[in-house]
Amino acid sequence: MRQGTDSVTSYYTKMKDLMNELDVLAPISCCDCEESRTSVEHVKYQRVLQFLMGLKENYRNVRSNILAWRLVVTINEAYAIVSQEESQRTLGVVDTHKNPLTMLVGRAQGIKPKGTQLIC
């Protein structure tokens, strides 16, 4: 499944619906033993990967950052991160072609605080 022209929320909802349907057809083990815990974590990680890899190419930086973390995130956490990024882009806070820190520097150039000549 790919995001295509869908918003992140719409894409996530469709993916979750498919995952829920898959869970009904082939349930994940609910046993809390060590052997099943490993396979359950593997399935959850595969779902995070499927979600991230289906995102549009302009989310590649977010995807790379999430995958670079040492801790494995849940699909809900990955969705929250990507959704926040989408919201910031919609508001014009994030330029996909710039590093976030360089964007802050570029925006501050035209602003002069009252009483001082310092520019952050």
PDB file of C-alpha atoms in Angstrom:
ATOM      1  CA  MET A   1       0.000   0.000   0.000  1.00  0.00           C
ATOM      2  CA  ARG A   2       1.223   3.510  -0.838  1.00  0.00           C
ATOM      3  CA  GLN A   3       0.160   6.949   0.358  1.00  0.00           C
ATOM      4  CA  GLY A   4      -0.282   8.321  -3.144  1.00  0.00           C
ATOM      5  CA  THR A   5      -2.383  11.488  -3.060  1.00  0.00           C
ATOM      6  CA  ASP A   6      -3.903  10.702   0.361  1.00  0.00           C
ATOM      7  CA  SER A   7      -3.143  12.739   3.451  1.00  0.00           C
ATOM      8  CA  VAL A   8      -1.063  11.008   6.106  1.00  0.00           C
ATOM      9  CA  THR A   9      -4.191  10.539   8.224  1.00  0.00           C
ATOM     10  CA  SER A  10      -6.164   8.967   5.381  1.00  0.00           C
ATOM     11  CA  TYR A  11      -3.241   6.704   4.446  1.00  0.00           C
ATOM     12  CA  TYR A  12      -2.770   5.652   8.089  1.00  0.00           C
ATOM     13  CA  THR A  13      -6.491   4.937   8.512  1.00  0.00           C
ATOM     14  CA  LYS A  14      -6.578   2.747   5.411  1.00  0.00           C
ATOM     15  CA  MET A  15      -3.460   0.898   6.556  1.00  0.00           C
ATOM     16  CA  LYS A  16      -4.856   0.364  10.067  1.00  0.00           C
ATOM     17  CA  ASP A  17      -8.105  -0.985   8.605  1.00  0.00           C
ATOM     18  CA  LEU A  18      -6.135  -3.493   6.528  1.00  0.00           C
ATOM     19  CA  MET A  19      -4.036  -4.481   9.543  1.00  0.00           C
ATOM     20  CA  ASN A  20      -7.142  -4.963  11.681  1.00  0.00           C
ATOM     21  CA  GLU A  21      -8.654  -7.127   8.966  1.00  0.00           C
ATOM     22  CA  LEU A  22      -5.453  -9.154   8.781  1.00  0.00           C
ATOM     23  CA  ASP A  23      -5.533  -9.603  12.572  1.00  0.00           C
ATOM     24  CA  VAL A  24      -9.025 -11.083  12.278  1.00  0.00           C
ATOM     25  CA  LEU A  25      -7.952 -13.463   9.512  1.00  0.00           C
ATOM     26  CA  ALA A  26      -4.585 -14.381  11.053  1.00  0.00           C
ATOM     27  CA  PRO A  27      -4.544 -13.322  14.722  1.00  0.00           C
ATOM     28  CA  ILE A  28      -1.285 -12.415  16.402  1.00  0.00           C
ATOM     29  CA  SER A  29      -0.519 -14.646  19.365  1.00  0.00           C
ATOM     30  CA  CYS A  30      -1.776 -13.241  22.656  1.00  0.00           C
ATOM     31  CA  CYS A  31       0.412 -15.558  24.736  1.00  0.00           C
ATOM     32  CA  ASP A  32       2.916 -13.698  26.919  1.00  0.00           C
ATOM     33  CA  CYS A  33       5.665 -16.312  26.676  1.00  0.00           C
ATOM     34  CA  GLU A  34       9.142 -15.355  25.471  1.00  0.00           C
ATOM     35  CA  GLU A  35       8.814 -17.217  22.169  1.00  0.00           C
ATOM     36  CA  SER A  36       5.607 -15.490  21.111  1.00  0.00           C
ATOM     37  CA  ARG A  37       6.736 -12.076  22.395  1.00  0.00           C
ATOM     38  CA  THR A  38       9.577 -12.091  19.871  1.00  0.00           C
ATOM     39  CA  SER A  39       7.280 -12.906  16.954  1.00  0.00           C
ATOM     40  CA  VAL A  40       4.697 -10.297  18.057  1.00  0.00           C
ATOM     41  CA  GLU A  41       7.409  -7.615  18.227  1.00  0.00           C
ATOM     42  CA  HIS A  42       8.611  -8.670  14.777  1.00  0.00           C
ATOM     43  CA  VAL A  43       5.104  -8.309  13.317  1.00  0.00           C
ATOM     44  CA  LYS A  44       4.705  -4.884  14.934  1.00  0.00           C
ATOM     45  CA  TYR A  45       8.064  -3.745  13.546  1.00  0.00           C
ATOM     46  CA  GLN A  46       7.127  -5.004  10.078  1.00  0.00           C
ATOM     47  CA  ARG A  47       3.969  -2.907  10.239  1.00  0.00           C
ATOM     48  CA  VAL A  48       5.936   0.208  11.157  1.00  0.00           C
ATOM     49  CA  LEU A  49       8.231  -0.465   8.197  1.00  0.00           C
ATOM     50  CA  GLN A  50       5.265  -0.979   5.858  1.00  0.00           C
ATOM     51  CA  PHE A  51       3.731   2.305   7.002  1.00  0.00           C
ATOM     52  CA  LEU A  52       6.981   4.256   6.648  1.00  0.00           C
ATOM     53  CA  MET A  53       7.964   2.769   3.296  1.00  0.00           C
ATOM     54  CA  GLY A  54       4.529   3.549   1.842  1.00  0.00           C
ATOM     55  CA  LEU A  55       4.867   7.269   2.557  1.00  0.00           C
ATOM     56  CA  LYS A  56       5.464   9.773  -0.219  1.00  0.00           C
ATOM     57  CA  GLU A  57       9.093  10.439  -1.121  1.00  0.00           C
ATOM     58  CA  ASN A  58       9.000  13.924   0.394  1.00  0.00           C
ATOM     59  CA  TYR A  59       8.795  12.250   3.841  1.00  0.00           C
ATOM     60  CA  ARG A  60      12.113  10.459   3.340  1.00  0.00           C
ATOM     61  CA  ASN A  61      13.905  12.573   5.972  1.00  0.00           C
ATOM     62  CA  VAL A  62      11.276  11.817   8.598  1.00  0.00           C
ATOM     63  CA  ARG A  63      11.325   8.146   7.620  1.00  0.00           C
ATOM     64  CA  SER A  64      15.118   8.007   7.877  1.00  0.00           C
ATOM     65  CA  ASN A  65      15.098   9.714  11.263  1.00  0.00           C
ATOM     66  CA  ILE A  66      12.551   7.290  12.686  1.00  0.00           C
ATOM     67  CA  LEU A  67      14.411   4.274  11.323  1.00  0.00           C
ATOM     68  CA  ALA A  68      17.714   5.574  12.732  1.00  0.00           C
ATOM     69  CA  TRP A  69      16.448   5.568  16.314  1.00  0.00           C
ATOM     70  CA  ARG A  70      17.724   2.805  18.512  1.00  0.00           C
ATOM     71  CA  LEU A  71      14.321   2.255  20.102  1.00  0.00           C
ATOM     72  CA  VAL A  72      11.636   0.683  17.983  1.00  0.00           C
ATOM     73  CA  VAL A  73       8.583   2.912  17.727  1.00  0.00           C
ATOM     74  CA  THR A  74       5.039   1.653  17.414  1.00  0.00           C
ATOM     75  CA  ILE A  75       3.022   2.331  14.300  1.00  0.00           C
ATOM     76  CA  ASN A  76       0.922   4.811  16.301  1.00  0.00           C
ATOM     77  CA  GLU A  77       4.061   6.713  17.351  1.00  0.00           C
ATOM     78  CA  ALA A  78       5.367   6.723  13.779  1.00  0.00           C
ATOM     79  CA  TYR A  79       2.003   8.029  12.574  1.00  0.00           C
ATOM     80  CA  ALA A  80       2.025  10.791  15.209  1.00  0.00           C
ATOM     81  CA  ILE A  81       5.487  11.934  14.123  1.00  0.00           C
ATOM     82  CA  VAL A  82       4.668  11.918  10.408  1.00  0.00           C
ATOM     83  CA  SER A  83       1.274  13.547  11.003  1.00  0.00           C
ATOM     84  CA  GLN A  84       2.933  16.346  12.974  1.00  0.00           C
ATOM     85  CA  GLU A  85       5.364  16.861  10.106  1.00  0.00           C
ATOM     86  CA  GLU A  86       2.465  17.029   7.642  1.00  0.00           C
ATOM     87  CA  SER A  87       0.671  19.595   9.825  1.00  0.00           C
ATOM     88  CA  GLN A  88       3.772  21.772  10.011  1.00  0.00           C
ATOM     89  CA  ARG A  89       4.172  21.603   6.242  1.00  0.00           C
ATOM     90  CA  THR A  90       0.537  22.584   5.763  1.00  0.00           C
ATOM     91  CA  LEU A  91       1.069  25.617   8.001  1.00  0.00           C
ATOM     92  CA  GLY A  92       4.207  26.547   6.073  1.00  0.00           C
ATOM     93  CA  VAL A  93       6.502  25.934   9.026  1.00  0.00           C
ATOM     94  CA  VAL A  94       8.586  23.295   7.246  1.00  0.00           C
ATOM     95  CA  ASP A  95      10.242  23.662   3.854  1.00  0.00           C
ATOM     96  CA  THR A  96      10.940  20.142   2.585  1.00  0.00           C
ATOM     97  CA  HIS A  97      14.078  21.305   0.762  1.00  0.00           C
ATOM     98  CA  LYS A  98      15.801  22.856   3.773  1.00  0.00           C
ATOM     99  CA  ASN A  99      17.205  21.588   7.019  1.00  0.00           C
ATOM    100  CA  PRO A 100      14.843  22.703   9.850  1.00  0.00           C
ATOM    101  CA  LEU A 101      17.631  24.635  11.608  1.00  0.00           C
ATOM    102  CA  THR A 102      18.524  26.596   8.483  1.00  0.00           C
ATOM    103  CA  MET A 103      14.883  27.530   8.033  1.00  0.00           C
ATOM    104  CA  LEU A 104      14.871  29.235  11.421  1.00  0.00           C
ATOM    105  CA  VAL A 105      17.934  31.253  10.505  1.00  0.00           C
ATOM    106  CA  GLY A 106      16.375  32.323   7.201  1.00  0.00           C
ATOM    107  CA  ARG A 107      13.135  33.496   8.825  1.00  0.00           C
ATOM    108  CA  ALA A 108      14.893  35.590  11.467  1.00  0.00           C
ATOM    109  CA  GLN A 109      16.767  37.761   8.957  1.00  0.00           C
ATOM    110  CA  GLY A 110      13.871  40.127   8.320  1.00  0.00           C
ATOM    111  CA  ILE A 111      12.841  40.503  11.969  1.00  0.00           C
ATOM    112  CA  LYS A 112      14.408  43.241  14.085  1.00  0.00           C
ATOM    113  CA  PRO A 113      13.433  43.251  17.745  1.00  0.00           C
ATOM    114  CA  LYS A 114      12.496  46.600  19.259  1.00  0.00           C
ATOM    115  CA  GLY A 115      15.187  48.345  21.287  1.00  0.00           C
ATOM    116  CA  THR A 116      18.107  46.194  20.123  1.00  0.00           C
ATOM    117  CA  GLN A 117      19.820  45.382  16.880  1.00  0.00           C
ATOM    118  CA  LEU A 118      20.430  41.744  17.767  1.00  0.00           C
ATOM    119  CA  ILE A 119      19.039  39.109  15.433  1.00  0.00           C
ATOM    120  CA  CYS A 120      18.873  35.490  16.431  1.00  0.00           C
TER     121      CYS A 120
END
